[in-house]
mmCIF file of C-alpha atoms and ligand atoms in Angstrom:
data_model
loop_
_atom_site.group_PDB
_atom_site.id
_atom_site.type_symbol
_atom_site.label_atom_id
_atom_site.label_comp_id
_atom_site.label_asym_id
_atom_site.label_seq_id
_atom_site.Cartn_x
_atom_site.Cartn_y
_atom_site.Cartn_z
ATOM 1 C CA UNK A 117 99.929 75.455 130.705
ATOM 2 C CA UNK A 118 100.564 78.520 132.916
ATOM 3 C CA UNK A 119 100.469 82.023 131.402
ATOM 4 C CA UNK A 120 103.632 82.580 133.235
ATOM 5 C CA UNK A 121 105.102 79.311 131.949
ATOM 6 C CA UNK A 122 104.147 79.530 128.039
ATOM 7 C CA UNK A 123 105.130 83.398 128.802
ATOM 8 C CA UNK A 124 108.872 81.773 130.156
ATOM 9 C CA UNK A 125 108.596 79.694 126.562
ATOM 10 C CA UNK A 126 107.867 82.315 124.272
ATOM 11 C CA UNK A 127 110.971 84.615 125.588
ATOM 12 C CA UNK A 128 113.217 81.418 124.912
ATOM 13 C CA UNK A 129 112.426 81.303 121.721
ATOM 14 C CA UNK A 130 110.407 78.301 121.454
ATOM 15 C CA UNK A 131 108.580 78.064 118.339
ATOM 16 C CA UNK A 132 105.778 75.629 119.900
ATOM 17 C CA UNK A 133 104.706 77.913 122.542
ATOM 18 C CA UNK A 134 104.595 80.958 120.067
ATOM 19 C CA UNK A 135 102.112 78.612 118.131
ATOM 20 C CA UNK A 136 100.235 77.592 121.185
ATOM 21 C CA UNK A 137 99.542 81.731 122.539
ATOM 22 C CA UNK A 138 98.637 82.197 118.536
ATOM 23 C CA UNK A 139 95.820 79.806 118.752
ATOM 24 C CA UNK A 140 95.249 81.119 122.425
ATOM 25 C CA UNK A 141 94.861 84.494 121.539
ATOM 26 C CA UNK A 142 92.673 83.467 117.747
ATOM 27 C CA UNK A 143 90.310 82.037 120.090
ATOM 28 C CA UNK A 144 90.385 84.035 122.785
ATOM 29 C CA UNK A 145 90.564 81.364 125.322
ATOM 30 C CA UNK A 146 91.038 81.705 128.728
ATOM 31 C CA UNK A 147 94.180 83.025 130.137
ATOM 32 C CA UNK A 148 94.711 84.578 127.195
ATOM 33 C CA UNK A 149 94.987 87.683 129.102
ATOM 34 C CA UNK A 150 97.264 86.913 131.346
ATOM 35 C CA UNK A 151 99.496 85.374 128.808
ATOM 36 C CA UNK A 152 99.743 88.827 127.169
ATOM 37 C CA UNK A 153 100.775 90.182 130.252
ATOM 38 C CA UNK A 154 102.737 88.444 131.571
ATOM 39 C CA UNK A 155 104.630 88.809 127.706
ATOM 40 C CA UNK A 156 104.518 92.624 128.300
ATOM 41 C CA UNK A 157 107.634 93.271 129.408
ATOM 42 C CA UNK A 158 109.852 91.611 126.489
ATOM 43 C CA UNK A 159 107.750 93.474 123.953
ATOM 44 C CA UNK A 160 108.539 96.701 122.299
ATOM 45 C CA UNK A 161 111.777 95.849 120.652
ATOM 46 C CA UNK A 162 110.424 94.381 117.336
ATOM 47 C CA UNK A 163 110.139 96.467 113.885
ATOM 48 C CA UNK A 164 106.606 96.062 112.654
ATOM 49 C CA UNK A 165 106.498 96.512 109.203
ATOM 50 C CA UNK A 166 103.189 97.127 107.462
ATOM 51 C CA UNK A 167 102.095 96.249 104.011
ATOM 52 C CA UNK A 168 98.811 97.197 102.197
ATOM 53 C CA UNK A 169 97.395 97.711 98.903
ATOM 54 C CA UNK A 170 95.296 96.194 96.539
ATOM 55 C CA UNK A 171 94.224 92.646 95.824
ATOM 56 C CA UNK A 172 96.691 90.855 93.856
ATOM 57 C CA UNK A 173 98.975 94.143 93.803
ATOM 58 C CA UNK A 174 101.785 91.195 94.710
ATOM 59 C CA UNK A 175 101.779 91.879 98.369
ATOM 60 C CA UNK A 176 102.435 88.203 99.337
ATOM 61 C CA UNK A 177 105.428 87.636 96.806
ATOM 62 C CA UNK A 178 106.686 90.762 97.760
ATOM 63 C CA UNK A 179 106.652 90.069 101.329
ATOM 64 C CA UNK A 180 108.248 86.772 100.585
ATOM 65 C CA UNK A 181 111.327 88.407 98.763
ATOM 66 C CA UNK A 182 111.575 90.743 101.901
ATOM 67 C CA UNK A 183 111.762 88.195 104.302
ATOM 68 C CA UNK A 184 114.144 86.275 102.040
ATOM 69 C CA UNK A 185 116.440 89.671 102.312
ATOM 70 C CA UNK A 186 115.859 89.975 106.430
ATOM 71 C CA UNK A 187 117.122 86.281 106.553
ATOM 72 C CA UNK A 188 120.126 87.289 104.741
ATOM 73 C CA UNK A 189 120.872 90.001 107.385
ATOM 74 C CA UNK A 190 120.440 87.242 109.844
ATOM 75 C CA UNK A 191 117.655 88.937 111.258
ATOM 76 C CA UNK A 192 114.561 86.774 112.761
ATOM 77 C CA UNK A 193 111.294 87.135 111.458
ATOM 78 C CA UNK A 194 107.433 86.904 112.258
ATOM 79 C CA UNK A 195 104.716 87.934 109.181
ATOM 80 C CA UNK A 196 101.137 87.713 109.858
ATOM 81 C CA UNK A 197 98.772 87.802 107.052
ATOM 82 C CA UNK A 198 95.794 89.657 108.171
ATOM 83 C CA UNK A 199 92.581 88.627 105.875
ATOM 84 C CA UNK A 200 89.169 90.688 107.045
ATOM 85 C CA UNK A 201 87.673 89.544 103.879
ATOM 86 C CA UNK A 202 87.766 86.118 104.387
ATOM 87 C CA UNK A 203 85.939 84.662 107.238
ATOM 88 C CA UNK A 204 87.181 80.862 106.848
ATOM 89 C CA UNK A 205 91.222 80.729 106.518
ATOM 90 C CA UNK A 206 90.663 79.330 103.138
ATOM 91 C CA UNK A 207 91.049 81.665 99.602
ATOM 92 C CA UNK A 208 93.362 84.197 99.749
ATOM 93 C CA UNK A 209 95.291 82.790 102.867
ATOM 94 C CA UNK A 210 95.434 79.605 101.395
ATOM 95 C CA UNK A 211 97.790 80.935 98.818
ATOM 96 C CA UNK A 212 99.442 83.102 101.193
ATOM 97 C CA UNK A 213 100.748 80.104 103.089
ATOM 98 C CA UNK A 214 101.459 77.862 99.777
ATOM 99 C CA UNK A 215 104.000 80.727 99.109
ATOM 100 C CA UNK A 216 105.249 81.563 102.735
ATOM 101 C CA UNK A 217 106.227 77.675 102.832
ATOM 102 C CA UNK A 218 109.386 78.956 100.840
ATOM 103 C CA UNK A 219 110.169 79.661 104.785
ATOM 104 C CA UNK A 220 108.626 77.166 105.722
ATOM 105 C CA UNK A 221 111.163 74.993 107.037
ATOM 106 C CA UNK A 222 113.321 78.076 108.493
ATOM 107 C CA UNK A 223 112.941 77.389 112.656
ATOM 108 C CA UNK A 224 113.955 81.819 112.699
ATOM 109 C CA UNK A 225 110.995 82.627 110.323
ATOM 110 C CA UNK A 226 107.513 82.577 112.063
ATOM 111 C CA UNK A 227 103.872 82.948 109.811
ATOM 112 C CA UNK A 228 100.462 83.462 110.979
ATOM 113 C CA UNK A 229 97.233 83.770 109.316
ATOM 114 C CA UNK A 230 94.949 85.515 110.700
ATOM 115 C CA UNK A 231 91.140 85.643 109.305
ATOM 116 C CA UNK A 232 88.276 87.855 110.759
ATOM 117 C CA UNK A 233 85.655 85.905 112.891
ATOM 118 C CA UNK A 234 83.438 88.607 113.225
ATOM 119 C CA UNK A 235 83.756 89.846 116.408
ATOM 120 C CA UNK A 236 83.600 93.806 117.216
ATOM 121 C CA UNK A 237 86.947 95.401 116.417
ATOM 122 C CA UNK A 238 88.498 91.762 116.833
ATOM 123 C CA UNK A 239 90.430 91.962 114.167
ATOM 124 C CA UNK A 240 92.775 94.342 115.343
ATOM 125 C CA UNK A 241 93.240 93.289 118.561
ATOM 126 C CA UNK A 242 94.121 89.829 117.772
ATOM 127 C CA UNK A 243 96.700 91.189 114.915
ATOM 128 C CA UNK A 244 98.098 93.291 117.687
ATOM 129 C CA UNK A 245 98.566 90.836 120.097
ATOM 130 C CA UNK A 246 99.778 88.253 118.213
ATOM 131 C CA UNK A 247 102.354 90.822 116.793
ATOM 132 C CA UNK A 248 103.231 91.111 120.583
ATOM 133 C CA UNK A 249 104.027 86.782 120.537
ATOM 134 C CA UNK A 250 106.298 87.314 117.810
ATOM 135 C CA UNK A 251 108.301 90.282 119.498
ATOM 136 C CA UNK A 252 108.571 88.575 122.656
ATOM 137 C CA UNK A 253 109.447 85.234 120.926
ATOM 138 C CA UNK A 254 112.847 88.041 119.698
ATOM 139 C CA UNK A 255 111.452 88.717 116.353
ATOM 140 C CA UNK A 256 113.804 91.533 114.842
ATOM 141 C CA UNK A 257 111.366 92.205 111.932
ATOM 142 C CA UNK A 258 107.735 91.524 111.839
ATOM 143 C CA UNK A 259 105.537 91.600 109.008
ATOM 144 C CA UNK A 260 102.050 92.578 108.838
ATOM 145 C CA UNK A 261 99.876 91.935 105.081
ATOM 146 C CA UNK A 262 96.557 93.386 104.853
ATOM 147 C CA UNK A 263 94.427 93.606 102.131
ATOM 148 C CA UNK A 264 93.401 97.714 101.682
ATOM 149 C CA UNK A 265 90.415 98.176 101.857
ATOM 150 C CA UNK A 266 88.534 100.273 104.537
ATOM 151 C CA UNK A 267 88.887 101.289 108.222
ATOM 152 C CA UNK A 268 89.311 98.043 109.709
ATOM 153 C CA UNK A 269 92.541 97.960 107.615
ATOM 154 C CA UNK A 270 93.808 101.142 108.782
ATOM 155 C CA UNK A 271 93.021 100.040 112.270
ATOM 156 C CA UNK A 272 95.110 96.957 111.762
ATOM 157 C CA UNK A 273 98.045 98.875 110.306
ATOM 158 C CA UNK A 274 98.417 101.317 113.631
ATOM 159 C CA UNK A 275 100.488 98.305 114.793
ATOM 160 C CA UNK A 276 103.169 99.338 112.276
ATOM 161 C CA UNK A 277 106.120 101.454 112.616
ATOM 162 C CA UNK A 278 106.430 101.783 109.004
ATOM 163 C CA UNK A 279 104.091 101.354 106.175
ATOM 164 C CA UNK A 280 104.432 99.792 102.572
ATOM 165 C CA UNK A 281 101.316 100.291 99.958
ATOM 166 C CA UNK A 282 101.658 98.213 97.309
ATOM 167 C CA UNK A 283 100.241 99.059 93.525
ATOM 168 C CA UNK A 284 100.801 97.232 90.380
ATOM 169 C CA UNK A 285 99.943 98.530 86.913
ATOM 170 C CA UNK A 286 96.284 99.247 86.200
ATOM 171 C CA UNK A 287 95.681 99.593 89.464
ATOM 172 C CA UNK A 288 96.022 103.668 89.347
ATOM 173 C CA UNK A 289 92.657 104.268 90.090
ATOM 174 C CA UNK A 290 92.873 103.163 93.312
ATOM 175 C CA UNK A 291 95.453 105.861 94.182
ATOM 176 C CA UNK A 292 93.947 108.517 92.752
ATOM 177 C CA UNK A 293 90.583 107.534 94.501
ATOM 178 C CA UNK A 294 92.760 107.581 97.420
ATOM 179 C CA UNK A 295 91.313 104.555 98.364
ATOM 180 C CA UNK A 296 91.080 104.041 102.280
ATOM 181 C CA UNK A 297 93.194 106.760 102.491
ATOM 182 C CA UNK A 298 96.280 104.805 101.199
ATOM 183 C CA UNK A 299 98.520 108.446 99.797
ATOM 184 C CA UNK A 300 97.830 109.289 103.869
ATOM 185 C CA UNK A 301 98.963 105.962 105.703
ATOM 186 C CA UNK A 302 101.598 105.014 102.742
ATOM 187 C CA UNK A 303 105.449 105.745 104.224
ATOM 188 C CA UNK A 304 106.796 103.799 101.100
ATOM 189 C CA UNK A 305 105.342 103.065 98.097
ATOM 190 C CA UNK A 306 106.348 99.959 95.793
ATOM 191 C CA UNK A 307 105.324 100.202 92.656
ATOM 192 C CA UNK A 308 105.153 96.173 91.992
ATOM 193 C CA UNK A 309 105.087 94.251 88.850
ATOM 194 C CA UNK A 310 107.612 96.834 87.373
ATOM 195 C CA UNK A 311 108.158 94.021 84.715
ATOM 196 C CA UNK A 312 104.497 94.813 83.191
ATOM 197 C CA UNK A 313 103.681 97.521 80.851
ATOM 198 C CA UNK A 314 102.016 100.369 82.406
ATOM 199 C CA UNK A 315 104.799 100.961 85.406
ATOM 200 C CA UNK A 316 105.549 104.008 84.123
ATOM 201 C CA UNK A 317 102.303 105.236 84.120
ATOM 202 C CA UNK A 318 101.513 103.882 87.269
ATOM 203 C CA UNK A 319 104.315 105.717 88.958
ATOM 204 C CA UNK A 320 103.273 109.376 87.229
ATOM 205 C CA UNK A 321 99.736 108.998 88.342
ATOM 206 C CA UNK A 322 101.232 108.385 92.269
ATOM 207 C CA UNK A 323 103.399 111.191 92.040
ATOM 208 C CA UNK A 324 100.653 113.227 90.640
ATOM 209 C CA UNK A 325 98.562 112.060 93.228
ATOM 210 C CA UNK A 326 100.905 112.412 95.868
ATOM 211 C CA UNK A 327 101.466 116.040 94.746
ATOM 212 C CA UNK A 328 97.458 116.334 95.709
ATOM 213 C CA UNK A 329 97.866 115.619 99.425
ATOM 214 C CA UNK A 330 98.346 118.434 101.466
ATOM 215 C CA UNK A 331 101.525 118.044 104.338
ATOM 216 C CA UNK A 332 103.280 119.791 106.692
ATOM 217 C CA UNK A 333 107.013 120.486 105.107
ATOM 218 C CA UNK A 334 108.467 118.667 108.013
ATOM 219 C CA UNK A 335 106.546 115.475 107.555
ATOM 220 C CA UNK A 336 108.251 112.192 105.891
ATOM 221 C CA UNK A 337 109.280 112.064 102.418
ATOM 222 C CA UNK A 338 106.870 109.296 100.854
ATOM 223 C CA UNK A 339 109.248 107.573 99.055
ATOM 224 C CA UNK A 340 108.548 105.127 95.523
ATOM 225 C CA UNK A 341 110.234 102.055 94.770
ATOM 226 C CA UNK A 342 109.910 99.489 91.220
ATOM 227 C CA UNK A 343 110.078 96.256 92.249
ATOM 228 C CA UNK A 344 109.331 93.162 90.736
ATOM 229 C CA UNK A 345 108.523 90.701 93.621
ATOM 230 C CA UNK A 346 108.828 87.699 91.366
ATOM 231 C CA UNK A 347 112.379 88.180 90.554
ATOM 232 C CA UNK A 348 113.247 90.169 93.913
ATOM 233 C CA UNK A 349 114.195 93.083 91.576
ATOM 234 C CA UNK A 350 113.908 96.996 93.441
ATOM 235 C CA UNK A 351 113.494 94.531 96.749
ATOM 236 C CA UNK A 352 117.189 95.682 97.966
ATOM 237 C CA UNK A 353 116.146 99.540 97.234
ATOM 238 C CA UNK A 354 113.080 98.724 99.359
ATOM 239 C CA UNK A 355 114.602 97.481 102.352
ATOM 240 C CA UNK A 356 116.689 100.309 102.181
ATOM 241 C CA UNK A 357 113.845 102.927 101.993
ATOM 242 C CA UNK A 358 112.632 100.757 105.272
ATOM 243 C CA UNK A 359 115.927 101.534 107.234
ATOM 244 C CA UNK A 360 115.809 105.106 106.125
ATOM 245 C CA UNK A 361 112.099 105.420 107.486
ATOM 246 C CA UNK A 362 113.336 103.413 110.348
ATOM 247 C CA UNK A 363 116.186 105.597 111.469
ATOM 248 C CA UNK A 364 114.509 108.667 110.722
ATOM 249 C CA UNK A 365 111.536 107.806 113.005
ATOM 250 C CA UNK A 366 114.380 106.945 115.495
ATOM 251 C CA UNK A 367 116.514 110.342 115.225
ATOM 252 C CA UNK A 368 114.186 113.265 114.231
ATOM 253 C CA UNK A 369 111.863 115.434 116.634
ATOM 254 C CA UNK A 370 109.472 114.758 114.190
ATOM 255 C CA UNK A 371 109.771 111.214 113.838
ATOM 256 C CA UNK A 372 109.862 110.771 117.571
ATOM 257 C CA UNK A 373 106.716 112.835 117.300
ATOM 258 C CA UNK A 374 104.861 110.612 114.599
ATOM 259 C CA UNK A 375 105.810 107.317 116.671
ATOM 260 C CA UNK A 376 104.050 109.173 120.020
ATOM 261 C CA UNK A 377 100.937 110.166 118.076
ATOM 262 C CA UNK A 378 100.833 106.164 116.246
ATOM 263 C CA UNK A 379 101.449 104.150 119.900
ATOM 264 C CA UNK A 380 98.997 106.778 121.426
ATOM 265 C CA UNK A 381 95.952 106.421 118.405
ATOM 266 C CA UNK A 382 97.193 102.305 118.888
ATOM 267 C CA UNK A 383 96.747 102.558 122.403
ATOM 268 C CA UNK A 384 93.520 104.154 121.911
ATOM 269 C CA UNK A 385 92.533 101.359 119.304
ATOM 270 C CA UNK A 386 93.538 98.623 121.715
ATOM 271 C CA UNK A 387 91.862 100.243 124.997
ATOM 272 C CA UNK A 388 88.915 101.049 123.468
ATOM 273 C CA UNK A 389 88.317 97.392 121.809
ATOM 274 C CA UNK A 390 89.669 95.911 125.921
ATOM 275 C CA UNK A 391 87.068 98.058 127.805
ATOM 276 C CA UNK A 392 84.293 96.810 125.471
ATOM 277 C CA UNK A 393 85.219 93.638 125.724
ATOM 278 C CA UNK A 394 84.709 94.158 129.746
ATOM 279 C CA UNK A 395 81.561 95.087 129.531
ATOM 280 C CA UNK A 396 79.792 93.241 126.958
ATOM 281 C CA UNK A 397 81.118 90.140 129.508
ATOM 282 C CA UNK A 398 79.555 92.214 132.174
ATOM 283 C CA UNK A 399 76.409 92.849 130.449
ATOM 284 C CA UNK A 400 75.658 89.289 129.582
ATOM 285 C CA UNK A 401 72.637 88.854 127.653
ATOM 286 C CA UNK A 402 71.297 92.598 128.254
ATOM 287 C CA UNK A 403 74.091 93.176 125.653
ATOM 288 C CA UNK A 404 72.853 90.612 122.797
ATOM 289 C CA UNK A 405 69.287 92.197 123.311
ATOM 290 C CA UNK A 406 70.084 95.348 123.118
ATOM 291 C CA UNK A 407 72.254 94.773 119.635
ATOM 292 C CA UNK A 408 68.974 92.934 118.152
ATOM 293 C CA UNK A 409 66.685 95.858 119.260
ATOM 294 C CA UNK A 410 69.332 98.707 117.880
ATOM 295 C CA UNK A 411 69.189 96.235 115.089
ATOM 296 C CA UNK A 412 65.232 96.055 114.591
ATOM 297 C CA UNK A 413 65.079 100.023 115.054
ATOM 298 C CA UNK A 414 63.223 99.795 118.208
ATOM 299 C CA UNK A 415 65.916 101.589 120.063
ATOM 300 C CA UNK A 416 68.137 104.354 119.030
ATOM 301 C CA UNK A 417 71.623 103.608 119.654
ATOM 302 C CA UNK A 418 73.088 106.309 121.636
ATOM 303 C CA UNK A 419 69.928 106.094 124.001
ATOM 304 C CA UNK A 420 70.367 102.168 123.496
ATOM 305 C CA UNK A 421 74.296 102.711 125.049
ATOM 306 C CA UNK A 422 73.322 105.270 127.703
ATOM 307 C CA UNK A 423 70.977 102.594 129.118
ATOM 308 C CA UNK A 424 73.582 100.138 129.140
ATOM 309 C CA UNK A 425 75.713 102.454 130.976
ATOM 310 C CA UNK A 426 73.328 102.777 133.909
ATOM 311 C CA UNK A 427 72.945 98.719 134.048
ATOM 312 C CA UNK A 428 77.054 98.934 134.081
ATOM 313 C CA UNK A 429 76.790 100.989 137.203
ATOM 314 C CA UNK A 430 73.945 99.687 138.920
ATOM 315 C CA UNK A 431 75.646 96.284 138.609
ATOM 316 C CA UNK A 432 78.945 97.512 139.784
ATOM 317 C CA UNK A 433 77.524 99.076 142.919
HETATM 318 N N1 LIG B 504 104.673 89.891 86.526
HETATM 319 C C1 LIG B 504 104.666 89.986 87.848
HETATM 320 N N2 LIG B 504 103.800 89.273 88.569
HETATM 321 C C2 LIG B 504 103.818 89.387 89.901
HETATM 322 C C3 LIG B 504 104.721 90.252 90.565
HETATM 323 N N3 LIG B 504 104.482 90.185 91.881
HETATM 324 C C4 LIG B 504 103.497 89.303 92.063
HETATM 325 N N4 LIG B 504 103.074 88.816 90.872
HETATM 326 C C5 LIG B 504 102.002 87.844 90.639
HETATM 327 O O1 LIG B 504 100.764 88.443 90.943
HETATM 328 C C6 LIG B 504 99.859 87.504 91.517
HETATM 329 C C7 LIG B 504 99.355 87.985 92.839
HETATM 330 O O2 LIG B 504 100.415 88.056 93.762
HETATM 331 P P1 LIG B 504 100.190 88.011 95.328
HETATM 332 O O3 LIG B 504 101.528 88.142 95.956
HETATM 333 O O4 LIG B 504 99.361 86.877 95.726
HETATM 334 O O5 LIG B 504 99.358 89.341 95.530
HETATM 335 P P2 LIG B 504 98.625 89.831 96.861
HETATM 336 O O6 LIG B 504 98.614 91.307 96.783
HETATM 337 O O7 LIG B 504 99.243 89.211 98.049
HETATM 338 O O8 LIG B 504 97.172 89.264 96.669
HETATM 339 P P3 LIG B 504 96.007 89.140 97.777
HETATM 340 O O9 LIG B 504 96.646 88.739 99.090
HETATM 341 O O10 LIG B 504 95.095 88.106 97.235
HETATM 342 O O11 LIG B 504 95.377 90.480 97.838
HETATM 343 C C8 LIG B 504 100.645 86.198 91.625
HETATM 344 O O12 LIG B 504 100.320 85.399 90.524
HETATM 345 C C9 LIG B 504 102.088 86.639 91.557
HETATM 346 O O13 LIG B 504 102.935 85.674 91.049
HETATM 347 C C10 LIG B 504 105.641 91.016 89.763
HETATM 348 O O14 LIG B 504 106.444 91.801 90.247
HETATM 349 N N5 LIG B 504 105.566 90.829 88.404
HETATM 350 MG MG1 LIG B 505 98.366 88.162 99.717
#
């Protein structure tokens, strides 16, 4: 099918094409490019929600109960489940989609796994284009799970407009370690499993850590929600602290400032992961070799990627 074609699909809200560019854009396939595109100009309207935290913090069930809510509000929905763990879409995923199939009949609800294959910085770039599919397909809401833990997670969440990190009881180390950074990236917190002993605890610890990080007075308000995903308890509260987020990032100097600096460090992300992909198609096998000899410490790699700069511009004349 033409890019312009499946493009035409997509924007009439065809679920089939949306799963068709998915697989397109997973695989990279030809014309992916020109799908995204061509999709360009009916993106940019979506809310991209992120949610993070630990494994088994109840990210899944909680993202479950928030859809549930957004369907309430009539809203349409995408969630893609980002795993960078997991190179085969089994495990974790697996479960993901046994619980997303409480949507799973709802035509306005649209779910994507996504698992890491390896490639350089691929990750990203295929959560951030297939977050573009879901906003062109008219996605009000779109939610993005990722498992916390490292850069490549922190890369995937600049395609959010507003972040959750989960925690659950027990899992207060984490914060305090300020794992990956979470007290930094974290616009909402939800402390999870609020049913369990040890929420209380778990909430001083974040507020104590929270106290820690150093932030300009004018900065967002990290706010802290209980919820119990299970029972959808705190889940109302939650959506709420998302609107608030939402509308100040929409109507404050400062938020407008935040969203400039997050599209600009996406746009960075994205560019930088595009123009590589140019050139390691340009450089054909002089690329694999040189990766093997950076790899074997025969070449250093900054000398290794000036070299493959000249062979860029002696081929391109
Ligand atoms: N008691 C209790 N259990 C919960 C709650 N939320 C989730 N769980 C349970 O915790 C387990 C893990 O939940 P998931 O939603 O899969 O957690 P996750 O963070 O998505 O896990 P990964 O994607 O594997 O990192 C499941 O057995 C859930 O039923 C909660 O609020 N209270
Ligand atoms: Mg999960």
């Amino acid at each position: 099918m033409e890019a312009a074609e499946l493009a035409a699909r997509i924007r009439a809200g065809e679920r089939v094409a949306v799963a068709l560019a998915c697989r397109k854009i997973d695989e990279r396939r030809p014309g992916h490019r020109e799908l995204l595109a061509a999709l360009l100009p009916s993106t940019g309207r979506a809310r991209v929600i992120g949610v993070t935290g630990s494994p088994g913090a109840g990210k899944s069930t909680l993202v479950t109960a928030l859809v549930e809510k957004l369907r309430g509000r009539g809203e349409r929905v995408g969630v893609v489940a980002v795993d960078p763990t997991s190179p085969f879409s089994g495990g974790a995923l697996l479960g993901d989609r046994i619980r997303m199939q409480r949507h799973g009949g709802d035509p306005e609800v649209f779910v994507r796994s996504l698992a890491s294959r390896g490639a350089l910085g691929g990750l990203s770039e295929t959560t951030f284009d297939v977050v573009r599919v879901l906003d062109a397909w008219g996605a009000n809401t779109i939610v993005v799970e990722t498992v916390g833990a490292g850069q490549g997670e922190v890369d995937v969440l600049g395609v959010a407009d507003t972040v959750i990190v989960v925690i659950a009881p027990g899992m207060g180390d984490d914060v305090q370690a300020n794992k990956a950074g979470i007290l930094e990236i974290a616009d909402v917190f939800a402390v999870n499993k609020a049913d369990r002993p040890g929420a209380d605890a778990a909430e001083h610890a974040l507020r104590a850590a929270l106290d820690l990080v150093p932030r300009a007075p004018e900065r967002y308000r990290t706010a802290i929600v209980r919820t119990v995903a299970t029972t959808g308890e705190g889940v109302d509260a939650l959506l709420a602290q998302l609107d608030a987020h939402g509308a100040w990032l929409a109507s404050t100097p400062t938020g407008a400032a935040v969203r400039r600096k997050r599209a600009r460090r996406a746009a960075h992300t994205r560019l930088g992961a595009a123009l590589l992909e140019l050139c390691i198609g340009e450089l054909g096998a002089q690329w694999s070799e040189t990766v093997e000899r950076v790899a074997a410490r025969e070449l250093d790699v900054a000398e290794a990627a000036a070299a493959l700069r000249e062979a860029l511009r002696a081929g391109g004349g």
